[in-house]
PDB file of C-alpha atoms in Angstrom:
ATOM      1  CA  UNK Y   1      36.234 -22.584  27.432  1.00 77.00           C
ATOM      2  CA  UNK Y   2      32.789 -22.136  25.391  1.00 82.00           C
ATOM      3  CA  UNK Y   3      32.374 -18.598  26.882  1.00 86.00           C
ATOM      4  CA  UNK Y   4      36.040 -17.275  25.905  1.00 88.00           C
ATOM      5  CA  UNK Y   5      35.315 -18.764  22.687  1.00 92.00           C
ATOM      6  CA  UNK Y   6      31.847 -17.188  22.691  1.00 93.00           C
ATOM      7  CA  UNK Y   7      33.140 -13.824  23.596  1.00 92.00           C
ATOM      8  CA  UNK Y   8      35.562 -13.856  20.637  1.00 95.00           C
ATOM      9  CA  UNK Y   9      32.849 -14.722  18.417  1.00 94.00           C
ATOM     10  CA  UNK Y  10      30.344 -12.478  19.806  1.00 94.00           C
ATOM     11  CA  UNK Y  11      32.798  -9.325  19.057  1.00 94.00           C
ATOM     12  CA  UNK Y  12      33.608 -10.207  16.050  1.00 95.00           C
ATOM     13  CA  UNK Y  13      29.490 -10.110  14.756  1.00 94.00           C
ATOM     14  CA  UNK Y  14      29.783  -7.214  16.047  1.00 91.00           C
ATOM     15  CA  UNK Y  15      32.536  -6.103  14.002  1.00 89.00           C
ATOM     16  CA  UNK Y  16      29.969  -6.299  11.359  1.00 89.00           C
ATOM     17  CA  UNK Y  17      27.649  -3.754  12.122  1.00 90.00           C
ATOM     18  CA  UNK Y  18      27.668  -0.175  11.011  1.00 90.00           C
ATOM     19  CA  UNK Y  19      26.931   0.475  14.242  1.00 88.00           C
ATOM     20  CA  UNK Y  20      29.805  -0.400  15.587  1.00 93.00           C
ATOM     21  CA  UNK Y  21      31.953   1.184  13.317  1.00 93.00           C
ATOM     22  CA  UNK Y  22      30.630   4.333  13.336  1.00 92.00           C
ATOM     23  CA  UNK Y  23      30.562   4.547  17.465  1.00 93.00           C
ATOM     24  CA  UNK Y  24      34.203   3.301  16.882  1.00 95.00           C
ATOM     25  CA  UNK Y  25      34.924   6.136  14.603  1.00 95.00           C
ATOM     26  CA  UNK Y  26      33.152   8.789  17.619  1.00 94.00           C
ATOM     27  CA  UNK Y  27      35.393   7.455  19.845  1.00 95.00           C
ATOM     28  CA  UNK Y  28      38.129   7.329  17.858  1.00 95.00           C
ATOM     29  CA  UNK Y  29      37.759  10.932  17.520  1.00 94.00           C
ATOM     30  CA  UNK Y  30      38.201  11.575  21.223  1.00 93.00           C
ATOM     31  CA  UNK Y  31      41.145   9.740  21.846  1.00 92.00           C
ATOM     32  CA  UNK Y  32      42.992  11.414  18.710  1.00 90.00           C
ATOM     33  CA  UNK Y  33      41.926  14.552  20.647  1.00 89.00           C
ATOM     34  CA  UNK Y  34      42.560  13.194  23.898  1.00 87.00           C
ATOM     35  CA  UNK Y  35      46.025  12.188  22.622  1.00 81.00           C
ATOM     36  CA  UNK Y  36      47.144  15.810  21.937  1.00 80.00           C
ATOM     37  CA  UNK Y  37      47.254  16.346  25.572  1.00 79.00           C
ATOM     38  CA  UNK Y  38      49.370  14.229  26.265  1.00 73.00           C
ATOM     39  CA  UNK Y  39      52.707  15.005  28.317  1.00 75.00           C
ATOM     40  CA  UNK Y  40      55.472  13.357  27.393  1.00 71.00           C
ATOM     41  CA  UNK Y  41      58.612  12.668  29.799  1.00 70.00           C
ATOM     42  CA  UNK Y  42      61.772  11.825  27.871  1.00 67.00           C
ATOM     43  CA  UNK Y  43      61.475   9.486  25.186  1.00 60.00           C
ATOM     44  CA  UNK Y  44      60.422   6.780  27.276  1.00 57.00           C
ATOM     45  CA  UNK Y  45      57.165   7.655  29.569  1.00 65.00           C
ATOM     46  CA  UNK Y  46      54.148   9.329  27.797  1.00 66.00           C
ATOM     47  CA  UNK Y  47      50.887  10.465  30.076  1.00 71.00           C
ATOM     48  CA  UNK Y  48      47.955  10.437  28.728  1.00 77.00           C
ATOM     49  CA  UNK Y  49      44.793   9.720  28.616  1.00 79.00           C
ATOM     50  CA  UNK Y  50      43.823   8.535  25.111  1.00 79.00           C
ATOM     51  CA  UNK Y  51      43.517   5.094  26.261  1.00 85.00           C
ATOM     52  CA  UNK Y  52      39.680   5.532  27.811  1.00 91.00           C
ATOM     53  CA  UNK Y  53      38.210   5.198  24.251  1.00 94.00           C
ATOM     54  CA  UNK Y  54      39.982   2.054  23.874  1.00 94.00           C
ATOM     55  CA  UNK Y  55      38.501   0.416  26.836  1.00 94.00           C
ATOM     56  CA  UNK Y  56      34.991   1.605  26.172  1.00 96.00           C
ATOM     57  CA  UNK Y  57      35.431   0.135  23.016  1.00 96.00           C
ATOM     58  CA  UNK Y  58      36.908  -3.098  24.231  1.00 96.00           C
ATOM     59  CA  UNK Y  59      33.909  -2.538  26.884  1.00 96.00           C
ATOM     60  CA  UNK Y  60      31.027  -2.334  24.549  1.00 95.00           C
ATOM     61  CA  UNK Y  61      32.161  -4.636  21.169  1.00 96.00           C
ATOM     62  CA  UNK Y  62      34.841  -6.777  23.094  1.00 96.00           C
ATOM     63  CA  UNK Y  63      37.491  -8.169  22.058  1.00 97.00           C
ATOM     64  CA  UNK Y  64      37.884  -8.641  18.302  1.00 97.00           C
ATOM     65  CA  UNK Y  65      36.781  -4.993  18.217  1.00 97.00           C
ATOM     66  CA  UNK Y  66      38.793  -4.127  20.877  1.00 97.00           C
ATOM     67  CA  UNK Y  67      41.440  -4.957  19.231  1.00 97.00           C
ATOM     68  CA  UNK Y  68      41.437  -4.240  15.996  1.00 97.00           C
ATOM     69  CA  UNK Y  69      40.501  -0.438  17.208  1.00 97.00           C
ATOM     70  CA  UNK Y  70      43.048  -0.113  19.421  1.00 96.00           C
ATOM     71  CA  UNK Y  71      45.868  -1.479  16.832  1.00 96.00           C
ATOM     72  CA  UNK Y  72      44.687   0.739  14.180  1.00 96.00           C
ATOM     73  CA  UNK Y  73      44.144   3.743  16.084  1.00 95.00           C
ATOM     74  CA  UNK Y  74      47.320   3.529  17.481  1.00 93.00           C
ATOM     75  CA  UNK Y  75      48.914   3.478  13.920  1.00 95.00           C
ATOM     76  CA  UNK Y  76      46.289   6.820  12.970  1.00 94.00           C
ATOM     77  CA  UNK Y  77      47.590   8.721  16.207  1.00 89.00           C
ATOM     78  CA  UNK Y  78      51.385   7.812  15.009  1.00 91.00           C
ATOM     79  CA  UNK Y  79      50.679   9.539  11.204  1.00 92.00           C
ATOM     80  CA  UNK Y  80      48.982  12.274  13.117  1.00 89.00           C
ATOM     81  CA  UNK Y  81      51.195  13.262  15.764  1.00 82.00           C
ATOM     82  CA  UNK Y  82      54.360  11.252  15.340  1.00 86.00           C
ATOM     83  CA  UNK Y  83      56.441  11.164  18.348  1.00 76.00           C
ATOM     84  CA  UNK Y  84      59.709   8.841  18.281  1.00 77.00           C
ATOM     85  CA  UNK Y  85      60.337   6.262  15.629  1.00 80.00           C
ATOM     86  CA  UNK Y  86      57.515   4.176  14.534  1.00 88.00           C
ATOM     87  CA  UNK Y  87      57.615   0.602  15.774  1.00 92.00           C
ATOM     88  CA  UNK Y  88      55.127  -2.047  14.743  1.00 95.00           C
ATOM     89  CA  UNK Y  89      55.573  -3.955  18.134  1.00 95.00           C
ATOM     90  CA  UNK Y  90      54.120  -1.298  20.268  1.00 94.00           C
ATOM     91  CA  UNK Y  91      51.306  -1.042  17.599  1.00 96.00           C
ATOM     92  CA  UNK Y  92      50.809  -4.814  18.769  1.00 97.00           C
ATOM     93  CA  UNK Y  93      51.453  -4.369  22.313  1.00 97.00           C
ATOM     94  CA  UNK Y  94      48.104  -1.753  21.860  1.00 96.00           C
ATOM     95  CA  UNK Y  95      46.044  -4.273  19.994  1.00 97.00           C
ATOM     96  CA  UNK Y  96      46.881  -6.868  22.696  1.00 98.00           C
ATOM     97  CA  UNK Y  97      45.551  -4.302  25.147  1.00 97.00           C
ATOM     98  CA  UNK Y  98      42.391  -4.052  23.712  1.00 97.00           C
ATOM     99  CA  UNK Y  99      42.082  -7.724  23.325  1.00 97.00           C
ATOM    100  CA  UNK Y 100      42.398  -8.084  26.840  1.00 97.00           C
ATOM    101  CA  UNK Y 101      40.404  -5.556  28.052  1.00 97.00           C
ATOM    102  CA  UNK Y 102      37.521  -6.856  25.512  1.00 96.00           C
ATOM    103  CA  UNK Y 103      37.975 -10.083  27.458  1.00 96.00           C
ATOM    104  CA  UNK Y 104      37.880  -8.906  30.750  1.00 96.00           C
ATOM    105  CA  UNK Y 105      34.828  -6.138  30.344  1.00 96.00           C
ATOM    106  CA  UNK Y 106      32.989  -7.500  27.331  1.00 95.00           C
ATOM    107  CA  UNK Y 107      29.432  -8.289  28.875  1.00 92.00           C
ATOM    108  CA  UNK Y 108      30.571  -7.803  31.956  1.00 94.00           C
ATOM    109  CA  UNK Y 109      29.118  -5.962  34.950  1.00 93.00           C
ATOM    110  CA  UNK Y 110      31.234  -2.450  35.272  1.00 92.00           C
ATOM    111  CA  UNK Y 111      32.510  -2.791  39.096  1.00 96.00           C
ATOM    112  CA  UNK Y 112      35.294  -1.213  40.371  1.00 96.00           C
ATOM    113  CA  UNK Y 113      37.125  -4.529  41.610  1.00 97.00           C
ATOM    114  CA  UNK Y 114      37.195  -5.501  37.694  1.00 97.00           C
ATOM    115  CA  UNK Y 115      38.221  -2.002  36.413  1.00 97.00           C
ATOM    116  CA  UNK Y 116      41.940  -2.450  38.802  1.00 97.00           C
ATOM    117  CA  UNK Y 117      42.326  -5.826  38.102  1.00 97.00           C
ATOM    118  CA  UNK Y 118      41.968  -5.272  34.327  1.00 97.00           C
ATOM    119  CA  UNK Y 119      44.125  -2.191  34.458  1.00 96.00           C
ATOM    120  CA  UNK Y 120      47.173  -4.373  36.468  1.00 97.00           C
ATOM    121  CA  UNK Y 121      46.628  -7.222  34.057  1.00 97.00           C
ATOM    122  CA  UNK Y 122      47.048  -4.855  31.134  1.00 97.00           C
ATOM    123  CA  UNK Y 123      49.604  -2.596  33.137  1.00 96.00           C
ATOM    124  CA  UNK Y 124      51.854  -4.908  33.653  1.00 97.00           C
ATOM    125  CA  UNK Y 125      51.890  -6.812  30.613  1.00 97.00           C
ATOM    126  CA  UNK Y 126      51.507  -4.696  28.043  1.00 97.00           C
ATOM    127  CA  UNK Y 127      52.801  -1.372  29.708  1.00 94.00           C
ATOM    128  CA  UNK Y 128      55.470  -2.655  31.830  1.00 96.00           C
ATOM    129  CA  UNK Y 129      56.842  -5.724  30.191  1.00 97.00           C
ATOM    130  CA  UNK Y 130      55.592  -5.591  26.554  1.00 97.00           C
ATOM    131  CA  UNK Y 131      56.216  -1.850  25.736  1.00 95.00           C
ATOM    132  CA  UNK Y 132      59.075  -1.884  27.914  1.00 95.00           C
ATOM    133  CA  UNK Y 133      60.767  -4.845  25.580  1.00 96.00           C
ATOM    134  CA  UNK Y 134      59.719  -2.944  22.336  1.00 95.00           C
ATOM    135  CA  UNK Y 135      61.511   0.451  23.710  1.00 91.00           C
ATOM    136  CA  UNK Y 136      64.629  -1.427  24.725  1.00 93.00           C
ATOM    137  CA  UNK Y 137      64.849  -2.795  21.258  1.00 93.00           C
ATOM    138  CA  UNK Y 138      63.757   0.081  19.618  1.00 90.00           C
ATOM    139  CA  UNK Y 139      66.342   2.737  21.468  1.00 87.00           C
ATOM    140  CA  UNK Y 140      69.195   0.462  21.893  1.00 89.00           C
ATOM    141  CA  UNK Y 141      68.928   0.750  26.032  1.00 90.00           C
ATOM    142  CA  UNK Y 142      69.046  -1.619  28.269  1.00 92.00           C
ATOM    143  CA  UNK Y 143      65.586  -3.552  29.817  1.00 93.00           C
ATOM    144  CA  UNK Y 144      66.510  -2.825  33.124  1.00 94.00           C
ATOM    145  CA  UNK Y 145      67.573   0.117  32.354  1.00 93.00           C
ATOM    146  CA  UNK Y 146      63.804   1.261  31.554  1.00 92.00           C
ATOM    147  CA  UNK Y 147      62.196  -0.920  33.570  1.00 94.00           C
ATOM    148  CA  UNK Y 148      61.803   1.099  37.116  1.00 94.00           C
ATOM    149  CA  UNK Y 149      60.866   4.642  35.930  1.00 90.00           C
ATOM    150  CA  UNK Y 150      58.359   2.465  33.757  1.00 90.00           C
ATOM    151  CA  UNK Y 151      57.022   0.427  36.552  1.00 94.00           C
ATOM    152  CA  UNK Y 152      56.914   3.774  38.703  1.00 92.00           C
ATOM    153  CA  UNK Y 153      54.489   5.869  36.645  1.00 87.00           C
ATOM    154  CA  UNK Y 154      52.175   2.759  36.090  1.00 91.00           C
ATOM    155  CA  UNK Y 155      52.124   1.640  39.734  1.00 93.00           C
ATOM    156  CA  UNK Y 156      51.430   5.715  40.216  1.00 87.00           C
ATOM    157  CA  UNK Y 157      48.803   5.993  37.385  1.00 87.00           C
ATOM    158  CA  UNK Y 158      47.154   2.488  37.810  1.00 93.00           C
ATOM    159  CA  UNK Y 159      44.687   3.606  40.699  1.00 92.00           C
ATOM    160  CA  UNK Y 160      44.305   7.113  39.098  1.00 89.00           C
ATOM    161  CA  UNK Y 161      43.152   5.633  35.593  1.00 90.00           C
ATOM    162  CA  UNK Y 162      41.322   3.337  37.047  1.00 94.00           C
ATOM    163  CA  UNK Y 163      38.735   5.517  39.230  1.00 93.00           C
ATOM    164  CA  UNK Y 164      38.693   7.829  36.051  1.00 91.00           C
ATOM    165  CA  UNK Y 165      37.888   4.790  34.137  1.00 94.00           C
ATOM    166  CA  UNK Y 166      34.997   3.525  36.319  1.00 96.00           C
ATOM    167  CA  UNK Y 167      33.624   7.111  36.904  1.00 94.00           C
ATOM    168  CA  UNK Y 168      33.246   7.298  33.396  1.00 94.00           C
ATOM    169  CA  UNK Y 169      31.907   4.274  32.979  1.00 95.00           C
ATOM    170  CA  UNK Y 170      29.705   4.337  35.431  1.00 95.00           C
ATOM    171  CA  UNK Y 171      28.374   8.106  34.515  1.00 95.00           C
ATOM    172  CA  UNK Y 172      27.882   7.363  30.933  1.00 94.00           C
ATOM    173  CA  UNK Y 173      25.978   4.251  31.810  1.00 93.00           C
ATOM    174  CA  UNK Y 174      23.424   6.128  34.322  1.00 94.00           C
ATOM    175  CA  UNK Y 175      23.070   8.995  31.912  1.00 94.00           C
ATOM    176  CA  UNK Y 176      21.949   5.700  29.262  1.00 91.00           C
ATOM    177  CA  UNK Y 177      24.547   6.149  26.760  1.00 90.00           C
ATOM    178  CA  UNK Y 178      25.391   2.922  26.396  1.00 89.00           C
ATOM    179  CA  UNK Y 179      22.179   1.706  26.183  1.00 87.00           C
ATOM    180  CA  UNK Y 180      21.253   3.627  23.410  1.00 87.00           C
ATOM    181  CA  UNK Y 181      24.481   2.170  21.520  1.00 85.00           C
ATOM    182  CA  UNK Y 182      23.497  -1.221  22.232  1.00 78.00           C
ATOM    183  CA  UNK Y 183      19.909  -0.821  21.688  1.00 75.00           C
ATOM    184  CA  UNK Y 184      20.155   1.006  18.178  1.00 60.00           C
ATOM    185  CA  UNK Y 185      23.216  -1.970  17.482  1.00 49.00           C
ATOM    186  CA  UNK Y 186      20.115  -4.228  18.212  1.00 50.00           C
ATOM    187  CA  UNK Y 187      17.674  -2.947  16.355  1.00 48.00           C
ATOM    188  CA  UNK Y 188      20.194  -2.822  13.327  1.00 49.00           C
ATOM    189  CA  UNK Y 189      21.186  -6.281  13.330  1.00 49.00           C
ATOM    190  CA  UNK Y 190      17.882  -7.933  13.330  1.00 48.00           C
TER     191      UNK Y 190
END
């Protein structure tokens, strides 16, 4: 219980770094532009791939961080490129996203195992169930209604965003990116 309780606190020093905030901003950036790609099916099923720069977020600062970027960027892409009615659930079900994945990749090896497991545990509670509550509510249909063309295109996407995630990952570590975050984020807060 000490190291979930650690982790929490841990993110949220870092939430107090310029640092952080300005690599936050960077990667804010990207998923704003990563967002205008997106391809949206219907009202109810958006692809896209904005999400990365919330788990490398989550990934680096954890998550209080995690969080609080995801939530807040989610509300920035809205005024940006609104799509739909605005909804302050799914602007929670986000945050909760990047809680989680702070939680589950916040100094934490980057393995492939833990990349799938965190995207199911997110995919299916915050895609599937969470968002799928919030767009029942929000369009007036039915939960079970949504619920299988939801649960299709994450059980499709899960493995896809997953290997794109770790590649990532994985390249931007070799190539020492995010060791030059952390180490200039260390050298800042001592």
């Amino acid at each position: 219980m000490k190291k979930f309780v650690t982790l929490f606190t841990d993110s949220y020093r870092e939430l107090k770094s310029v640092r952080t905030i300005t690599a936050a901003a960077m990667f804010a950036a990207v998923a704003i532009i990563l967002d205008m790609f997106s391809i949206q099916l219907g009202s109810y099923i958006k692809i896209t791939f904005s999400s990365i720069p919330n788990g490398i977020i989550s990934y680096l600062f954890g998550p209080v961080v995690g969080g609080l970027f995801s939530g807040s960027l989610d509300v920035l892409k809205y005024l940006l490129k609104p799509t739909g009615a605005f909804f302050p659930g799914l602007t929670m079900v986000t945050a909760l996203a990047g809680v989680l994945y702070g939680i589950l990749y916040y100094k934490k090896p980057i393995t492939l195992r833990r990349i799938l497991i965190s995207k199911l545990v997110v995919m299916l509670i915050c895609n599937v169930i969470l968002n799928t509550l919030c767009l029942s509510i929000l369009y007036g249909k039915g939960f079970m209604v949504l619920l299988p063309a939801r649960a299709l295109k994450n059980l499709v996407m899960w493995p896809i965003d997953s290997m794109i995630f770790y590649t990532l990952l994985k390249t931007m570590d070799s190539i020492g990116i995010f060791r030059t975050i952390r180490s200039v984020h260390l050298l800042h807060t001592k």
